[in-house]
Amino acid sequence: MLRNACDAPGAALEQLLENAQTCIDSGDFAGAEQQLRRALSASPHDPRPALRLGLFLLDLGREEGINHLKHAMAQDERITLAACRHAIQFLEAAGEDERACGFARRLAAWCDHEQRGDDNPASASLKRRRRRPQ
């Protein structure tokens, strides 16, 4: 039965994410990765598959997960807190403190914008640049 869930062709995004979780729960990590990649391909502009794939790959010790976290953050900045925390933890464990600091700076900037109530840190930065005399 599990094989059918992990091999369901043409499933909607929610079904693919559910299939991935079923595979994870049963220890079928290859099946889970396949389902998460299919979910990302099916919905490249939805941050959920990129976030789930990124976190999954980091949990497996695969640095490729960081690129998926970056993709998720680009789609929805609300993911910044979870994505940066996981990236920092992974990079520090790998001894890549310099790269971890980059994510810490990104997280600090996001938190600063959240506290000020900016809707979009990127647009807030652009607004400040426009106000500067040239």
PDB file of C-alpha atoms in Angstrom:
ATOM      1  CA  MET A   1       0.000   0.000   0.000  1.00  0.00           C
ATOM      2  CA  LEU A   2       2.798   2.444   0.824  1.00  0.00           C
ATOM      3  CA  ARG A   3       4.319   1.976  -2.591  1.00  0.00           C
ATOM      4  CA  ASN A   4       1.057   3.092  -4.172  1.00  0.00           C
ATOM      5  CA  ALA A   5       0.979   6.234  -2.037  1.00  0.00           C
ATOM      6  CA  CYS A   6       4.577   7.037  -2.890  1.00  0.00           C
ATOM      7  CA  ASP A   7       4.091   6.384  -6.600  1.00  0.00           C
ATOM      8  CA  ALA A   8       0.736   8.129  -7.152  1.00  0.00           C
ATOM      9  CA  PRO A   9       1.093   9.803 -10.577  1.00  0.00           C
ATOM     10  CA  GLY A  10      -0.339  13.272 -11.231  1.00  0.00           C
ATOM     11  CA  ALA A  11      -1.328  13.908  -7.643  1.00  0.00           C
ATOM     12  CA  ALA A  12      -2.143  17.443  -6.549  1.00  0.00           C
ATOM     13  CA  LEU A  13       0.322  19.389  -4.425  1.00  0.00           C
ATOM     14  CA  GLU A  14      -1.407  18.527  -1.163  1.00  0.00           C
ATOM     15  CA  GLN A  15      -1.411  14.861  -2.060  1.00  0.00           C
ATOM     16  CA  LEU A  16       2.266  14.939  -2.994  1.00  0.00           C
ATOM     17  CA  LEU A  17       3.145  16.581   0.326  1.00  0.00           C
ATOM     18  CA  GLU A  18       1.014  14.059   2.170  1.00  0.00           C
ATOM     19  CA  ASN A  19       2.660  11.211   0.231  1.00  0.00           C
ATOM     20  CA  ALA A  20       6.085  12.586   1.172  1.00  0.00           C
ATOM     21  CA  GLN A  21       5.149  12.583   4.847  1.00  0.00           C
ATOM     22  CA  THR A  22       3.847   9.030   4.573  1.00  0.00           C
ATOM     23  CA  CYS A  23       7.143   7.982   3.035  1.00  0.00           C
ATOM     24  CA  ILE A  24       9.125   9.772   5.766  1.00  0.00           C
ATOM     25  CA  ASP A  25       7.036   8.155   8.485  1.00  0.00           C
ATOM     26  CA  SER A  26       7.723   4.721   7.005  1.00  0.00           C
ATOM     27  CA  GLY A  27      11.462   5.366   6.541  1.00  0.00           C
ATOM     28  CA  ASP A  28      11.254   5.539   2.728  1.00  0.00           C
ATOM     29  CA  PHE A  29      13.493   8.575   2.362  1.00  0.00           C
ATOM     30  CA  ALA A  30      14.101   8.046  -1.354  1.00  0.00           C
ATOM     31  CA  GLY A  31      10.343   7.972  -1.909  1.00  0.00           C
ATOM     32  CA  ALA A  32       9.899  11.083   0.235  1.00  0.00           C
ATOM     33  CA  GLU A  33      12.533  12.972  -1.735  1.00  0.00           C
ATOM     34  CA  GLN A  34      10.894  11.939  -4.997  1.00  0.00           C
ATOM     35  CA  GLN A  35       7.490  13.173  -3.787  1.00  0.00           C
ATOM     36  CA  LEU A  36       8.922  16.467  -2.557  1.00  0.00           C
ATOM     37  CA  ARG A  37      10.742  17.061  -5.843  1.00  0.00           C
ATOM     38  CA  ARG A  38       7.543  16.289  -7.754  1.00  0.00           C
ATOM     39  CA  ALA A  39       5.664  18.730  -5.516  1.00  0.00           C
ATOM     40  CA  LEU A  40       8.267  21.414  -6.194  1.00  0.00           C
ATOM     41  CA  SER A  41       8.081  20.788  -9.943  1.00  0.00           C
ATOM     42  CA  ALA A  42       4.282  20.871  -9.864  1.00  0.00           C
ATOM     43  CA  SER A  43       4.149  24.124  -7.856  1.00  0.00           C
ATOM     44  CA  PRO A  44       7.436  26.024  -8.218  1.00  0.00           C
ATOM     45  CA  HIS A  45       5.905  29.282  -6.972  1.00  0.00           C
ATOM     46  CA  ASP A  46       4.459  27.778  -3.796  1.00  0.00           C
ATOM     47  CA  PRO A  47       7.027  28.008  -0.990  1.00  0.00           C
ATOM     48  CA  ARG A  48       5.816  24.913   0.868  1.00  0.00           C
ATOM     49  CA  PRO A  49       7.448  22.213  -1.299  1.00  0.00           C
ATOM     50  CA  ALA A  50      10.741  24.130  -1.426  1.00  0.00           C
ATOM     51  CA  LEU A  51      10.704  24.591   2.341  1.00  0.00           C
ATOM     52  CA  ARG A  52       9.800  20.972   3.035  1.00  0.00           C
ATOM     53  CA  LEU A  53      12.420  19.676   0.574  1.00  0.00           C
ATOM     54  CA  GLY A  54      15.058  22.013   1.976  1.00  0.00           C
ATOM     55  CA  LEU A  55      14.414  20.981   5.570  1.00  0.00           C
ATOM     56  CA  PHE A  56      14.263  17.314   4.593  1.00  0.00           C
ATOM     57  CA  LEU A  57      17.601  17.439   2.766  1.00  0.00           C
ATOM     58  CA  LEU A  58      19.296  19.295   5.623  1.00  0.00           C
ATOM     59  CA  ASP A  59      17.995  16.662   8.031  1.00  0.00           C
ATOM     60  CA  LEU A  60      19.708  14.088   5.819  1.00  0.00           C
ATOM     61  CA  GLY A  61      22.923  16.127   5.994  1.00  0.00           C
ATOM     62  CA  ARG A  62      22.739  17.340   2.402  1.00  0.00           C
ATOM     63  CA  GLU A  63      23.798  20.934   1.797  1.00  0.00           C
ATOM     64  CA  GLU A  64      21.605  21.106  -1.316  1.00  0.00           C
ATOM     65  CA  GLY A  65      18.757  21.818   1.098  1.00  0.00           C
ATOM     66  CA  ILE A  66      20.053  25.357   1.608  1.00  0.00           C
ATOM     67  CA  ASN A  67      19.277  26.272  -2.004  1.00  0.00           C
ATOM     68  CA  HIS A  68      15.709  25.074  -1.543  1.00  0.00           C
ATOM     69  CA  LEU A  69      15.372  27.139   1.630  1.00  0.00           C
ATOM     70  CA  LYS A  70      16.575  30.200  -0.285  1.00  0.00           C
ATOM     71  CA  HIS A  71      13.999  29.458  -2.985  1.00  0.00           C
ATOM     72  CA  ALA A  72      11.254  29.177  -0.350  1.00  0.00           C
ATOM     73  CA  MET A  73      12.266  32.472   1.262  1.00  0.00           C
ATOM     74  CA  ALA A  74      12.196  34.179  -2.125  1.00  0.00           C
ATOM     75  CA  GLN A  75       8.617  32.979  -2.564  1.00  0.00           C
ATOM     76  CA  ASP A  76       7.385  33.958   0.908  1.00  0.00           C
ATOM     77  CA  GLU A  77       9.422  35.999   3.384  1.00  0.00           C
ATOM     78  CA  ARG A  78       7.356  34.668   6.298  1.00  0.00           C
ATOM     79  CA  ILE A  79       9.443  31.491   5.947  1.00  0.00           C
ATOM     80  CA  THR A  80      12.636  33.395   6.793  1.00  0.00           C
ATOM     81  CA  LEU A  81      12.604  32.572  10.512  1.00  0.00           C
ATOM     82  CA  ALA A  82      12.349  28.786  10.104  1.00  0.00           C
ATOM     83  CA  ALA A  83      14.572  28.626   7.019  1.00  0.00           C
ATOM     84  CA  CYS A  84      17.378  30.736   8.469  1.00  0.00           C
ATOM     85  CA  ARG A  85      17.367  28.917  11.801  1.00  0.00           C
ATOM     86  CA  HIS A  86      17.742  25.552  10.080  1.00  0.00           C
ATOM     87  CA  ALA A  87      20.388  26.844   7.668  1.00  0.00           C
ATOM     88  CA  ILE A  88      22.393  28.386  10.513  1.00  0.00           C
ATOM     89  CA  GLN A  89      22.232  25.177  12.555  1.00  0.00           C
ATOM     90  CA  PHE A  90      23.291  23.060   9.566  1.00  0.00           C
ATOM     91  CA  LEU A  91      26.151  25.368   8.538  1.00  0.00           C
ATOM     92  CA  GLU A  92      27.495  25.757  12.072  1.00  0.00           C
ATOM     93  CA  ALA A  93      27.518  21.968  12.496  1.00  0.00           C
ATOM     94  CA  ALA A  94      29.422  21.734   9.202  1.00  0.00           C
ATOM     95  CA  GLY A  95      31.990  24.271  10.457  1.00  0.00           C
ATOM     96  CA  GLU A  96      30.921  26.891   7.929  1.00  0.00           C
ATOM     97  CA  ASP A  97      30.611  29.765  10.373  1.00  0.00           C
ATOM     98  CA  GLU A  98      31.053  32.477   7.732  1.00  0.00           C
ATOM     99  CA  ARG A  99      28.080  31.230   5.719  1.00  0.00           C
ATOM    100  CA  ALA A 100      26.070  30.731   8.907  1.00  0.00           C
ATOM    101  CA  CYS A 101      26.725  34.399   9.746  1.00  0.00           C
ATOM    102  CA  GLY A 102      25.257  35.375   6.378  1.00  0.00           C
ATOM    103  CA  PHE A 103      22.007  33.664   7.297  1.00  0.00           C
ATOM    104  CA  ALA A 104      22.142  35.200  10.787  1.00  0.00           C
ATOM    105  CA  ARG A 105      22.425  38.663   9.210  1.00  0.00           C
ATOM    106  CA  ARG A 106      19.525  37.888   6.894  1.00  0.00           C
ATOM    107  CA  LEU A 107      17.450  36.723   9.851  1.00  0.00           C
ATOM    108  CA  ALA A 108      18.343  39.823  11.892  1.00  0.00           C
ATOM    109  CA  ALA A 109      17.345  42.097   9.001  1.00  0.00           C
ATOM    110  CA  TRP A 110      14.057  40.241   8.603  1.00  0.00           C
ATOM    111  CA  CYS A 111      13.328  40.482  12.344  1.00  0.00           C
ATOM    112  CA  ASP A 112      14.113  44.204  12.268  1.00  0.00           C
ATOM    113  CA  HIS A 113      11.624  44.732   9.437  1.00  0.00           C
ATOM    114  CA  GLU A 114       9.009  42.608  11.191  1.00  0.00           C
ATOM    115  CA  GLN A 115       9.323  44.662  14.376  1.00  0.00           C
ATOM    116  CA  ARG A 116       8.887  47.897  12.429  1.00  0.00           C
ATOM    117  CA  GLY A 117       5.867  46.461  10.652  1.00  0.00           C
ATOM    118  CA  ASP A 118       7.263  46.678   7.121  1.00  0.00           C
ATOM    119  CA  ASP A 119       5.191  44.596   4.723  1.00  0.00           C
ATOM    120  CA  ASN A 120       8.162  43.618   2.620  1.00  0.00           C
ATOM    121  CA  PRO A 121      11.790  44.076   3.732  1.00  0.00           C
ATOM    122  CA  ALA A 122      12.949  44.303   0.120  1.00  0.00           C
ATOM    123  CA  SER A 123      10.450  47.042  -0.757  1.00  0.00           C
ATOM    124  CA  ALA A 124      11.220  48.880   2.492  1.00  0.00           C
ATOM    125  CA  SER A 125      14.894  48.896   1.519  1.00  0.00           C
ATOM    126  CA  LEU A 126      14.006  50.280  -1.904  1.00  0.00           C
ATOM    127  CA  LYS A 127      11.880  53.028  -0.318  1.00  0.00           C
ATOM    128  CA  ARG A 128      14.815  54.111   1.869  1.00  0.00           C
ATOM    129  CA  ARG A 129      17.133  54.188  -1.135  1.00  0.00           C
ATOM    130  CA  ARG A 130      14.708  56.346  -3.094  1.00  0.00           C
ATOM    131  CA  ARG A 131      14.570  58.908  -0.267  1.00  0.00           C
ATOM    132  CA  ARG A 132      18.334  59.361  -0.141  1.00  0.00           C
ATOM    133  CA  PRO A 133      19.626  62.490  -1.872  1.00  0.00           C
ATOM    134  CA  GLN A 134      21.840  61.728  -4.803  1.00  0.00           C
TER     135      GLN A 134
END
